[in-house]
Amino acid sequence: MFAVPNGAKRVRLYLGIAMIVMVAALTLGKTTASAEEVVNLYSYRQPFLIKPILKGFTEKTGIKTNVVFAKKGMLEKIKATPGAADAVLTVDIGRLHDMDEAGLLQPVQSKVLEQNIPSPYRHPKGHWFGLTLRGRVIYASKMRVKPGAITRYEDLADPKWKGKICTRSGKHVYNVSLFASIVAHSGEAKAKKWLMGLKSNLARKPQGNDRAQAKAIHSGECDLALANTYYMAKMATNKKKKVQREWAKAVYIVFPNQKDRGTHVNISGAAVTKHAKNRGNAVRLIEFLSGEYAQKLYADQNYEYPLKKGVKTHPLVDSWGKFKADTINLAKVANKRATASKLADQVDYNNFRPSN
Ligand code: FE
């Protein structure tokens, strides 16, 4: 054996340090990589619906999700903290459109999304994507409205329904989008005339949510109402509030405008925020939401219409029959929302009084 010269010792020491640095770098690199595998979300959609879907996403992709569930103020939140959320989940084209108009969204090109989501229900440049459909339909009294007595939204302005119609606020996003679709199809002047006619047929001052309209039909306050499709199923299957099952039993769904443009539909949807820090993961998430697994959960848990072809609707939803949906691009409808909202003000829709 011979003594190891100092120089060789130094080399070993350097090698040792180099190894430690390499391992540290690798570990750090790994930490950084896994820290990137997240997607941060703002959601107006409720936890019961979204949590199981996100669980499936994380299991499949390894990408973790952080969700802030909110009931309002999403637009302001995104403005105040750019980059805090990578994607948004919400309902109604109005909310997506408002965020887009405020410059808070960014375009996404994705073959998967183009394949899964029919073009009327996504932004032409990929600023937002519809994930499910809901029809804004007419609820009619089983006792007092014969099938076929009303077939079009336009009929709601017919004086024969004077004092027979209930709706929620004319300024609520769901109604503004429906009114906007009338503006988009018939023009502002006709839409205004129609809205005046509808107002003059109201049974009471606009109030309550969609379910409250079914309740009012059940109690005999009105014969017709405007409401979204899924509420019918939610009432009919309500285990906690059995009285809602009675409301559901009192009404049937009329899908308006089946012989012309089709029933006005709206979307629940998603979009990537302009300052997303995890853009790729956000896109993967939206792709996942448009896929079979998530679409099935939307259909089964919330009674919405899946947008991906081949995914089955819930049997209860099926029982209402097939319907033709309006295929105007929702971006066009969204562009008329400001006009629709203005018309609701002009005709003073929400200040209806029965003595009018
Ligand atoms: Fe709703």
XYZ file of N, CA and C and ligand atoms in Angstrom, residues 45-46 91 95 134 136 168 172 174 210-211 228 230-231 234 302, ligand 1:
49
model
N -69.132 26.188 -9.956
C -69.811 24.902 -9.903
C -69.601 24.299 -8.530
N -70.599 23.587 -8.052
C -70.580 23.176 -6.656
C -69.670 21.975 -6.370
N -71.111 28.371 -14.866
C -72.282 28.133 -15.699
C -72.678 29.438 -16.364
N -71.452 34.588 -17.987
C -70.319 34.747 -17.071
C -68.999 34.573 -17.810
N -77.767 22.817 -21.012
C -79.029 22.828 -20.284
C -80.016 23.623 -21.120
N -83.229 26.020 -21.634
C -84.088 26.940 -20.875
C -85.474 26.751 -21.478
N -88.469 34.209 -12.961
C -87.569 34.863 -12.009
C -87.178 36.213 -12.611
N -81.688 38.180 -14.323
C -80.870 37.022 -13.968
C -80.160 36.490 -15.214
N -79.626 33.674 -16.521
C -80.328 32.668 -17.341
C -81.359 33.343 -18.262
N -85.437 29.292 -10.197
C -86.178 28.480 -11.174
C -87.169 27.531 -10.493
N -86.721 26.924 -9.382
C -87.625 25.975 -8.701
C -88.870 26.681 -8.160
N -84.756 26.075 -16.199
C -83.775 25.179 -16.810
C -84.183 23.720 -16.616
N -82.501 20.901 -15.858
C -82.018 20.035 -14.780
C -82.760 20.229 -13.460
N -83.357 21.422 -13.256
C -84.086 21.637 -12.001
C -85.278 20.687 -11.884
N -83.864 17.626 -10.483
C -83.411 17.839 -9.098
C -84.599 17.902 -8.134
N -75.800 15.788 -12.177
C -76.475 17.091 -12.242
C -77.530 17.165 -13.352
Fe -78.778 26.665 -12.133
